[in-house]
Amino acid sequence: MARNDLKILGAWPSPYVMRTRIALNIKSLAYDFLEEQFGTKSELLLKSNPIYKKIPVLIHDGKPICESLIIVQYIDENWTNFGHSILPSHPYDRAIARFWASYIDDKWFPALRGVAATQEENAKKAATETVIEGLVLLEDVFKNCSKGKKFFGGDKIGYLDIALGCFLGWLKVNEKLNNVNLLDESKTPGLYKWAEDFCGDSVVKDVMPETDKLAQAAKVIWAKIRAQASS
Amino acid sequence: MARNDLKILGAWPSPYVMRTRIALNIKSLAYDFLEEQFGTKSELLLKSNPIYKKIPVLIHDGKPICESLIIVQYIDENWTNFGHSILPSHPYDRAIARFWASYIDDKWFPALRGVAATQEENAKKAATETVIEGLVLLEDVFKNCSKGKKFFGGDKIGYLDIALGCFLGWLKVNEKLNNVNLLDESKTPGLYKWAEDFCGDSVVKDVMPETDKLAQAAKVIWAKIRAQASS
């Protein structure tokens, strides 16, 4: 079998890039990781994603695919016989997984970003509460989807695990740098244990950044977000 | 075969609701249409979509599915042997269709909404230009996807046809009430012809509102949008 020509345009701290790398790991697909430098955009990136100019981009045999959740679905659908299925097998379960993945991107992560983006105490407190409320909601989703197993996807890491799990590094950085407790074992025991299982899984371990290293990157990135917010 | 118990919570002017009805028509599935009244939310809606409290919701055998594009994918995946496939068959083509459907929802339709939402001349002009630029971009996508056939999906109406086509009624209302030309035959000849074919198709005809009737509804809805924008 010919080796697939797979490239990821990405950056190691990006949670969205991590999604695509976990999906490729699940399918045991080798790829070249082309690191974009923070604050600049390569010509290949601009050419491959002219609409959003954002990472990640997966380039498969010269053809670019953009948007992390679309890339994860592409990897699952194009290599059905490799590794395990990422999307649930039943259409209803797939719809539920897609719904909550969208919720995480559209509602929950913006709140987590809000914790980092503001230094104003009341706004930070409100964003922190929204993040925790979201986790309590997702605790219920976890119970319904996992049915007593380790992951949202059952025995193995699936679509919703990838969608939420890629933010765990940033959650820990937020906890560390802002001195808050977000993923609380007493409030969300299922997710607390899930997070440990997710981070320790063989398809995740080598792409999940160390919290200290991510915290250093976070300081640079947050300074930029705060500067943008106040300009 | 037992009749499926299918309900759509919706409202006739909603482009997102139209998507789900077209998908059900493609699969020749009968359903009950439970009309939500503008400005109110039924208890069934609040119970079925507690996160967003928005239409459409498809209720299949008592189980709710939310978000129009997720519903369309669910219908396609759950009734694979009914009607024709809505999503393209090749994973790469599916990724491209999902990408542009997201673009339409996240970038293009907000601009169309901007044409309606503002009465300030310069802002209206800028929004109008963005809508037209988006259509020029989508003209290229149409050429690439349709490969000389009638629809983005080829010979039959597919995912991207549904994603964009559901906004055609609102595009016409915008043209009529704002006295602007958005879908211009000279600038986007492919899309101009596509729009005629789409609106005339048997799976679309009975759910595409008449422009005059939609224009009446638009006046009420836009007044509300403008009031919200200025409050």
Short mmCIF file of C-alpha atoms in Angstrom, two decimals:
data_model
loop_
_atom_site.label_atom_id
_atom_site.label_comp_id
_atom_site.label_asym_id
_atom_site.label_seq_id
_atom_site.Cartn_x
_atom_site.Cartn_y
_atom_site.Cartn_z
CA MET A 1 0.00 0.00 0.00
CA ALA A 2 1.37 3.42 -0.94
CA ARG A 3 2.06 5.80 1.92
CA ASN A 4 -0.56 8.53 2.09
CA ASP A 5 0.81 12.00 1.43
CA LEU A 6 -0.52 13.77 4.50
CA LYS A 7 0.50 17.15 5.84
CA ILE A 8 -0.91 19.09 8.75
CA LEU A 9 -0.43 22.85 8.81
CA GLY A 10 -0.60 23.61 12.50
CA ALA A 11 0.96 24.85 15.72
CA TRP A 12 1.56 22.73 18.79
CA PRO A 13 -0.46 24.85 21.29
CA SER A 14 -3.60 24.89 19.12
CA PRO A 15 -6.46 22.74 20.46
CA TYR A 16 -8.00 22.61 17.00
CA VAL A 17 -4.80 21.28 15.48
CA MET A 18 -4.63 18.67 18.24
CA ARG A 19 -8.02 17.33 17.11
CA THR A 20 -6.70 16.48 13.68
CA ARG A 21 -3.52 14.87 15.06
CA ILE A 22 -5.52 12.67 17.47
CA ALA A 23 -7.76 11.56 14.58
CA LEU A 24 -4.69 10.67 12.49
CA ASN A 25 -3.22 8.80 15.47
CA ILE A 26 -6.44 6.78 15.87
CA LYS A 27 -6.11 5.70 12.24
CA SER A 28 -2.31 5.12 12.65
CA LEU A 29 -1.63 7.45 9.73
CA ALA A 30 1.80 9.07 9.45
CA TYR A 31 1.91 12.75 8.49
CA ASP A 32 4.26 15.68 8.15
CA PHE A 33 3.61 18.37 10.72
CA LEU A 34 4.35 21.78 9.22
CA GLU A 35 4.55 24.21 12.14
CA GLU A 36 3.15 27.68 11.53
CA GLN A 37 4.89 30.39 13.54
CA PHE A 38 2.71 32.38 15.98
CA GLY A 39 1.71 35.73 14.51
CA THR A 40 2.63 34.86 10.91
CA LYS A 41 0.92 32.87 8.15
CA SER A 42 2.86 30.83 5.62
CA GLU A 43 2.18 31.12 1.91
CA LEU A 44 1.04 27.49 1.94
CA LEU A 45 -1.52 28.30 4.65
CA LEU A 46 -2.85 31.36 2.79
CA LYS A 47 -3.12 29.31 -0.40
CA SER A 48 -4.68 26.30 1.33
CA ASN A 49 -7.26 28.15 3.43
CA PRO A 50 -7.88 31.46 1.63
CA ILE A 51 -11.28 31.95 3.31
CA TYR A 52 -10.30 31.78 6.98
CA LYS A 53 -6.46 31.75 6.76
CA LYS A 54 -6.49 29.56 9.88
CA ILE A 55 -4.88 26.38 11.11
CA PRO A 56 -5.39 23.45 11.05
CA VAL A 57 -5.35 22.49 7.41
CA LEU A 58 -4.96 18.86 6.39
CA ILE A 59 -3.40 18.47 2.97
CA HIS A 60 -4.06 15.01 1.54
CA ASP A 61 -2.38 14.23 -1.78
CA GLY A 62 -2.18 17.97 -2.44
CA LYS A 63 -5.84 18.68 -1.64
CA PRO A 64 -6.53 20.93 1.38
CA ILE A 65 -9.30 20.31 3.93
CA CYS A 66 -10.04 23.01 6.50
CA GLU A 67 -11.89 23.35 9.83
CA SER A 68 -10.93 20.91 12.58
CA LEU A 69 -14.23 19.05 13.01
CA ILE A 70 -14.65 18.73 9.24
CA ILE A 71 -11.10 17.33 9.04
CA VAL A 72 -11.82 14.80 11.82
CA GLN A 73 -14.94 13.62 9.97
CA TYR A 74 -12.97 13.42 6.72
CA ILE A 75 -10.28 11.27 8.34
CA ASP A 76 -12.94 8.97 9.80
CA GLU A 77 -14.87 8.67 6.53
CA ASN A 78 -11.85 8.29 4.26
CA TRP A 79 -10.07 5.63 6.33
CA THR A 80 -13.03 3.62 7.57
CA ASN A 81 -11.03 0.40 7.81
CA PHE A 82 -8.14 1.94 9.74
CA GLY A 83 -8.11 1.96 13.57
CA HIS A 84 -11.56 2.37 15.12
CA SER A 85 -14.55 4.50 14.08
CA ILE A 86 -14.38 8.03 15.45
CA LEU A 87 -18.03 8.97 14.86
CA PRO A 88 -20.65 6.81 16.62
CA SER A 89 -22.16 4.12 14.41
CA HIS A 90 -25.86 5.02 14.89
CA PRO A 91 -27.13 8.14 13.05
CA TYR A 92 -28.90 9.43 16.18
CA ASP A 93 -25.74 9.11 18.27
CA ARG A 94 -23.82 10.86 15.49
CA ALA A 95 -26.34 13.73 15.55
CA ILE A 96 -25.96 14.04 19.32
CA ALA A 97 -22.16 14.01 19.08
CA ARG A 98 -22.24 16.69 16.36
CA PHE A 99 -24.66 18.82 18.40
CA TRP A 100 -22.47 18.83 21.51
CA ALA A 101 -19.27 19.33 19.52
CA SER A 102 -20.86 22.48 18.06
CA TYR A 103 -21.97 23.56 21.52
CA ILE A 104 -18.39 23.19 22.80
CA ASP A 105 -17.02 25.34 19.97
CA ASP A 106 -19.80 27.93 19.83
CA LYS A 107 -20.70 28.36 23.50
CA TRP A 108 -18.38 26.65 25.95
CA PHE A 109 -14.92 27.45 24.60
CA PRO A 110 -15.70 31.16 24.07
CA ALA A 111 -16.49 31.26 27.82
CA LEU A 112 -13.15 29.58 28.63
CA ARG A 113 -11.47 32.13 26.38
CA GLY A 114 -13.33 34.82 28.35
CA VAL A 115 -11.68 33.64 31.57
CA ALA A 116 -8.30 34.27 29.97
CA ALA A 117 -9.16 37.38 27.98
CA THR A 118 -10.27 39.59 30.82
CA GLN A 119 -8.47 40.77 33.90
CA GLU A 120 -11.54 42.49 35.29
CA GLU A 121 -12.62 40.51 38.37
CA ASN A 122 -16.41 40.45 37.84
CA ALA A 123 -16.15 39.54 34.16
CA LYS A 124 -13.62 36.82 34.99
CA LYS A 125 -15.93 35.44 37.69
CA ALA A 126 -18.92 35.40 35.32
CA ALA A 127 -16.92 33.63 32.60
CA THR A 128 -15.62 31.10 35.15
CA GLU A 129 -19.18 30.32 36.24
CA THR A 130 -20.27 29.86 32.61
CA VAL A 131 -17.38 27.43 32.03
CA ILE A 132 -18.32 25.40 35.12
CA GLU A 133 -22.04 25.40 34.23
CA GLY A 134 -21.07 24.08 30.79
CA LEU A 135 -19.00 21.32 32.37
CA VAL A 136 -21.94 20.32 34.59
CA LEU A 137 -24.09 20.11 31.44
CA LEU A 138 -21.40 18.05 29.70
CA GLU A 139 -21.18 15.75 32.74
CA ASP A 140 -24.76 14.72 31.96
CA VAL A 141 -23.94 14.29 28.27
CA PHE A 142 -20.98 12.13 29.30
CA LYS A 143 -23.20 9.90 31.44
CA ASN A 144 -25.69 9.45 28.58
CA CYS A 145 -23.10 8.85 25.86
CA SER A 146 -20.52 6.74 27.72
CA LYS A 147 -23.08 4.42 29.37
CA GLY A 148 -20.60 3.56 32.12
CA LYS A 149 -17.59 3.22 29.83
CA LYS A 150 -14.43 5.36 29.83
CA PHE A 151 -15.18 7.73 26.97
CA PHE A 152 -18.03 9.66 25.35
CA GLY A 153 -17.35 7.28 22.43
CA GLY A 154 -17.58 4.16 24.67
CA ASP A 155 -14.47 2.01 25.10
CA LYS A 156 -12.43 4.15 22.76
CA ILE A 157 -11.87 7.82 22.08
CA GLY A 158 -14.52 9.19 19.71
CA TYR A 159 -15.69 12.42 18.11
CA LEU A 160 -16.96 14.16 21.24
CA ASP A 161 -13.93 13.04 23.26
CA ILE A 162 -11.73 14.73 20.65
CA ALA A 163 -13.93 17.84 20.46
CA LEU A 164 -13.82 18.47 24.23
CA GLY A 165 -10.55 16.78 25.14
CA CYS A 166 -8.40 19.02 22.98
CA PHE A 167 -9.26 21.88 25.36
CA LEU A 168 -8.03 20.08 28.49
CA GLY A 169 -4.54 21.56 28.22
CA TRP A 170 -6.01 25.05 28.07
CA LEU A 171 -8.37 24.27 30.94
CA LYS A 172 -5.40 23.29 33.11
CA VAL A 173 -3.48 26.41 32.06
CA ASN A 174 -6.49 28.55 32.99
CA GLU A 175 -6.68 26.85 36.38
CA LYS A 176 -2.97 27.35 36.98
CA LEU A 177 -2.54 30.94 35.80
CA ASN A 178 -5.87 32.26 37.08
CA ASN A 179 -5.84 30.26 40.28
CA VAL A 180 -9.34 28.86 39.73
CA ASN A 181 -10.79 25.38 39.92
CA LEU A 182 -12.73 24.58 36.74
CA LEU A 183 -12.83 20.79 36.37
CA ASP A 184 -13.84 19.96 39.93
CA GLU A 185 -13.95 16.31 41.02
CA SER A 186 -16.84 16.98 43.42
CA LYS A 187 -19.00 18.77 40.81
CA THR A 188 -18.17 16.74 37.71
CA PRO A 189 -16.71 13.40 38.87
CA GLY A 190 -17.37 11.64 35.56
CA LEU A 191 -15.56 14.28 33.50
CA TYR A 192 -12.74 14.49 36.04
CA LYS A 193 -11.98 10.80 35.60
CA TRP A 194 -12.59 11.03 31.85
CA ALA A 195 -9.99 13.80 31.55
CA GLU A 196 -7.36 11.57 33.19
CA ASP A 197 -8.22 8.67 30.88
CA PHE A 198 -8.21 10.93 27.82
CA CYS A 199 -4.85 12.56 28.55
CA GLY A 200 -3.26 9.17 29.31
CA ASP A 201 -4.48 7.47 26.13
CA SER A 202 -1.84 6.42 23.62
CA VAL A 203 -3.45 8.41 20.76
CA VAL A 204 -3.41 11.61 22.83
CA LYS A 205 -0.25 11.48 24.95
CA ASP A 206 2.24 12.63 22.34
CA VAL A 207 0.15 15.58 21.12
CA MET A 208 -1.15 16.91 24.47
CA PRO A 209 1.25 19.68 25.53
CA GLU A 210 2.73 19.79 29.03
CA THR A 211 0.86 22.32 31.16
CA ASP A 212 3.99 24.32 32.06
CA LYS A 213 5.07 24.62 28.44
CA LEU A 214 1.53 25.59 27.38
CA ALA A 215 1.35 28.13 30.20
CA GLN A 216 4.42 29.90 28.79
CA ALA A 217 2.79 30.04 25.33
CA ALA A 218 -0.51 31.14 26.92
CA LYS A 219 1.08 34.24 28.43
CA VAL A 220 2.16 35.43 24.97
CA ILE A 221 -1.17 34.52 23.32
CA TRP A 222 -3.35 36.04 26.07
CA ALA A 223 -1.37 39.28 26.02
CA LYS A 224 -2.26 39.51 22.34
CA ILE A 225 -5.95 38.69 22.97
CA ARG A 226 -6.14 41.31 25.73
CA ALA A 227 -4.43 43.89 23.52
CA GLN A 228 -6.95 43.16 20.74
CA ALA A 229 -9.88 43.33 23.21
CA SER A 230 -8.80 46.72 24.54
CA SER A 231 -7.92 48.26 21.16
CA MET B 1 -43.40 -0.92 7.20
CA ALA B 2 -44.56 1.19 10.14
CA ARG B 3 -44.99 4.89 9.47
CA ASN B 4 -42.20 6.91 11.03
CA ASP B 5 -43.33 9.22 13.81
CA LEU B 6 -41.78 12.45 12.57
CA LYS B 7 -42.52 15.96 13.77
CA ILE B 8 -40.89 19.23 12.76
CA LEU B 9 -41.11 22.14 15.15
CA GLY B 10 -40.80 25.09 12.84
CA ALA B 11 -42.18 28.21 11.21
CA TRP B 12 -42.83 28.62 7.49
CA PRO B 13 -40.62 31.71 6.92
CA SER B 14 -37.53 30.13 8.54
CA PRO B 15 -34.80 29.17 6.05
CA TYR B 16 -33.35 26.72 8.57
CA VAL B 17 -36.68 24.95 8.95
CA MET B 18 -36.95 24.76 5.16
CA ARG B 19 -33.71 22.77 5.07
CA THR B 20 -35.17 20.00 7.17
CA ARG B 21 -38.40 19.90 5.15
CA ILE B 22 -36.51 19.64 1.84
CA ALA B 23 -34.43 16.76 3.28
CA LEU B 24 -37.61 14.96 4.37
CA ASN B 25 -39.15 15.57 0.92
CA ILE B 26 -36.06 14.07 -0.77
CA LYS B 27 -36.57 10.93 1.32
CA SER B 28 -40.37 11.02 0.72
CA LEU B 29 -40.97 10.95 4.47
CA ALA B 30 -44.27 12.23 5.82
CA TYR B 31 -44.16 14.42 8.92
CA ASP B 32 -46.31 16.59 11.13
CA PHE B 33 -45.41 20.26 10.90
CA LEU B 34 -45.94 21.92 14.27
CA GLU B 35 -45.90 25.65 13.62
CA GLU B 36 -44.27 27.82 16.29
CA GLN B 37 -45.77 31.28 16.52
CA PHE B 38 -43.41 34.23 15.90
CA GLY B 39 -42.23 35.77 19.16
CA THR B 40 -43.28 32.84 21.38
CA LYS B 41 -41.79 29.43 22.16
CA SER B 42 -43.93 26.38 22.82
CA GLU B 43 -43.32 24.15 25.81
CA LEU B 44 -42.45 21.33 23.43
CA LEU B 45 -39.75 23.51 21.81
CA LEU B 46 -38.28 24.55 25.18
CA LYS B 47 -38.23 20.92 26.28
CA SER B 48 -36.84 19.62 22.98
CA ASN B 49 -34.08 22.21 22.52
CA PRO B 50 -33.26 23.53 26.01
CA ILE B 51 -29.78 24.73 24.97
CA TYR B 52 -30.68 27.05 22.09
CA LYS B 53 -34.51 27.16 22.31
CA LYS B 54 -34.56 27.50 18.54
CA ILE B 55 -36.36 25.99 15.57
CA PRO B 56 -36.06 23.70 13.71
CA VAL B 57 -36.26 20.61 15.87
CA LEU B 58 -36.93 17.22 14.30
CA ILE B 59 -38.62 14.83 16.71
CA HIS B 60 -38.22 11.23 15.54
CA ASP B 61 -40.03 8.62 17.61
CA GLY B 62 -40.01 11.05 20.54
CA LYS B 63 -36.29 11.85 20.29
CA PRO B 64 -35.36 15.45 19.42
CA ILE B 65 -32.57 16.43 17.02
CA CYS B 66 -31.56 20.11 16.78
CA GLU B 67 -29.61 22.38 14.42
CA SER B 68 -30.67 22.36 10.77
CA LEU B 69 -27.49 21.00 9.15
CA ILE B 70 -27.20 18.29 11.80
CA ILE B 71 -30.83 17.34 11.14
CA VAL B 72 -30.23 17.17 7.37
CA GLN B 73 -27.24 14.85 7.93
CA TYR B 74 -29.31 12.74 10.34
CA ILE B 75 -32.10 12.35 7.79
CA ASP B 76 -29.58 11.35 5.11
CA GLU B 77 -27.76 8.87 7.37
CA ASN B 78 -30.86 7.33 8.93
CA TRP B 79 -32.76 6.77 5.68
CA THR B 80 -29.92 5.84 3.34
CA ASN B 81 -32.14 3.68 1.14
CA PHE B 82 -34.87 6.31 0.75
CA GLY B 83 -34.79 8.81 -2.15
CA HIS B 84 -31.28 9.87 -3.17
CA SER B 85 -28.19 10.60 -1.06
CA ILE B 86 -28.06 14.18 0.16
CA LEU B 87 -24.38 14.27 1.13
CA PRO B 88 -21.87 13.57 -1.67
CA SER B 89 -20.60 10.00 -1.75
CA HIS B 90 -16.84 10.72 -1.64
CA PRO B 91 -15.40 11.83 1.74
CA TYR B 92 -13.46 14.70 0.14
CA ASP B 93 -16.59 16.04 -1.58
CA ARG B 94 -18.46 15.71 1.72
CA ALA B 95 -15.74 17.74 3.47
CA ILE B 96 -15.98 20.45 0.79
CA ALA B 97 -19.80 20.54 1.06
CA ARG B 98 -19.59 20.80 4.88
CA PHE B 99 -16.99 23.57 4.63
CA TRP B 100 -19.07 25.75 2.31
CA ALA B 101 -22.28 25.07 4.23
CA SER B 102 -20.52 26.41 7.34
CA TYR B 103 -19.25 29.39 5.36
CA ILE B 104 -22.79 30.18 4.24
CA ASP B 105 -24.09 30.08 7.83
CA ASP B 106 -21.14 31.77 9.54
CA LYS B 107 -20.12 34.40 6.98
CA TRP B 108 -22.49 34.83 4.08
CA PHE B 109 -25.93 34.82 5.70
CA PRO B 110 -24.89 37.27 8.48
CA ALA B 111 -24.01 39.70 5.66
CA LEU B 112 -27.44 39.17 4.04
CA ARG B 113 -28.99 39.78 7.45
CA GLY B 114 -26.91 42.96 7.63
CA VAL B 115 -28.55 44.26 4.44
CA ALA B 116 -31.91 43.92 6.17
CA ALA B 117 -30.91 44.96 9.66
CA THR B 118 -29.57 48.40 8.89
CA GLN B 119 -31.21 51.42 7.33
CA GLU B 120 -27.99 53.40 7.31
CA GLU B 121 -26.98 53.81 3.66
CA ASN B 122 -23.21 53.17 3.92
CA ALA B 123 -23.62 50.12 6.15
CA LYS B 124 -26.30 48.75 3.83
CA LYS B 125 -24.03 49.29 0.82
CA ALA B 126 -21.11 47.53 2.53
CA ALA B 127 -23.30 44.56 3.52
CA THR B 128 -24.71 44.38 -0.03
CA GLU B 129 -21.17 44.23 -1.46
CA THR B 130 -20.21 41.46 0.98
CA VAL B 131 -23.28 39.43 -0.05
CA ILE B 132 -22.41 39.81 -3.75
CA GLU B 133 -18.71 38.98 -3.16
CA GLY B 134 -19.87 35.83 -1.35
CA LEU B 135 -22.08 34.88 -4.29
CA VAL B 136 -19.16 35.37 -6.71
CA LEU B 137 -17.11 33.02 -4.49
CA LEU B 138 -19.99 30.52 -4.41
CA GLU B 139 -20.30 30.74 -8.22
CA ASP B 140 -16.80 29.21 -8.40
CA VAL B 141 -17.75 26.56 -5.83
CA PHE B 142 -20.83 25.77 -7.92
CA LYS B 143 -18.73 25.31 -11.06
CA ASN B 144 -16.35 22.96 -9.22
CA CYS B 145 -19.05 20.93 -7.48
CA SER B 146 -21.71 20.70 -10.19
CA LYS B 147 -19.29 19.82 -13.02
CA GLY B 148 -21.76 21.12 -15.62
CA LYS B 149 -24.82 19.59 -13.98
CA LYS B 150 -27.82 21.44 -12.54
CA PHE B 151 -26.97 21.35 -8.85
CA PHE B 152 -24.04 21.55 -6.43
CA GLY B 153 -24.95 17.92 -5.74
CA GLY B 154 -24.91 16.97 -9.47
CA ASP B 155 -28.15 15.84 -11.11
CA LYS B 156 -30.11 16.09 -7.86
CA ILE B 157 -30.40 18.48 -4.97
CA GLY B 158 -27.73 17.81 -2.33
CA TYR B 159 -26.37 19.16 0.94
CA LEU B 160 -24.89 22.41 -0.36
CA ASP B 161 -27.95 23.08 -2.54
CA ILE B 162 -30.09 22.83 0.59
CA ALA B 163 -27.67 24.91 2.69
CA LEU B 164 -27.66 27.83 0.23
CA GLY B 165 -31.01 27.35 -1.48
CA CYS B 166 -33.04 27.83 1.67
CA PHE B 167 -31.93 31.47 1.68
CA LEU B 168 -33.20 32.21 -1.85
CA GLY B 169 -36.59 33.39 -0.60
CA TRP B 170 -34.89 35.86 1.72
CA LEU B 171 -32.52 36.95 -1.02
CA LYS B 172 -35.50 37.82 -3.23
CA VAL B 173 -37.22 39.64 -0.36
CA ASN B 174 -34.05 41.64 0.21
CA GLU B 175 -33.88 42.53 -3.47
CA LYS B 176 -37.53 43.56 -3.50
CA LEU B 177 -37.74 45.55 -0.28
CA ASN B 178 -34.28 47.15 -0.49
CA ASN B 179 -34.39 47.73 -4.23
CA VAL B 180 -31.02 46.05 -4.79
CA ASN B 181 -29.81 43.41 -7.23
CA LEU B 182 -28.00 40.62 -5.36
CA LEU B 183 -28.18 37.51 -7.53
CA ASP B 184 -27.14 39.11 -10.82
CA GLU B 185 -27.26 37.03 -14.01
CA SER B 186 -24.26 38.89 -15.47
CA LYS B 187 -22.05 38.39 -12.38
CA THR B 188 -23.09 34.92 -11.30
CA PRO B 189 -24.76 33.23 -14.30
CA GLY B 190 -24.30 29.71 -12.92
CA LEU B 191 -25.98 30.51 -9.61
CA TYR B 192 -28.71 32.50 -11.35
CA LYS B 193 -29.74 29.46 -13.38
CA TRP B 194 -29.20 27.16 -10.37
CA ALA B 195 -31.63 29.29 -8.29
CA GLU B 196 -34.36 28.82 -10.92
CA ASP B 197 -33.77 25.06 -11.05
CA PHE B 198 -33.68 24.82 -7.26
CA CYS B 199 -36.91 26.75 -6.66
CA GLY B 200 -38.71 24.78 -9.39
CA ASP B 201 -37.70 21.35 -8.10
CA SER B 202 -40.48 19.12 -6.79
CA VAL B 203 -38.80 18.65 -3.36
CA VAL B 204 -38.56 22.45 -2.88
CA LYS B 205 -41.66 23.94 -4.51
CA ASP B 206 -44.14 23.28 -1.70
CA VAL B 207 -41.88 24.61 1.08
CA MET B 208 -40.39 27.69 -0.66
CA PRO B 209 -42.57 30.64 0.37
CA GLU B 210 -43.93 33.08 -2.18
CA THR B 211 -41.83 36.25 -2.22
CA ASP B 212 -44.80 38.58 -1.55
CA LYS B 213 -45.96 36.55 1.45
CA LEU B 214 -42.39 36.34 2.80
CA ALA B 215 -41.96 40.09 2.27
CA GLN B 216 -44.93 40.72 4.57
CA ALA B 217 -43.41 38.51 7.25
CA ALA B 218 -39.99 40.13 6.67
CA LYS B 219 -41.33 43.57 7.56
CA VAL B 220 -42.39 42.32 10.98
CA ILE B 221 -39.18 40.33 11.58
CA TRP B 222 -36.83 43.12 10.42
CA ALA B 223 -38.59 45.67 12.57
CA LYS B 224 -37.78 43.43 15.52
CA ILE B 225 -34.13 42.95 14.42
CA ARG B 226 -33.69 46.71 14.00
CA ALA B 227 -35.26 47.38 17.39
CA GLN B 228 -32.87 44.85 18.98
CA ALA B 229 -29.87 46.37 17.13
CA SER B 230 -30.70 49.88 18.32
CA SER B 231 -31.53 48.93 21.92
#
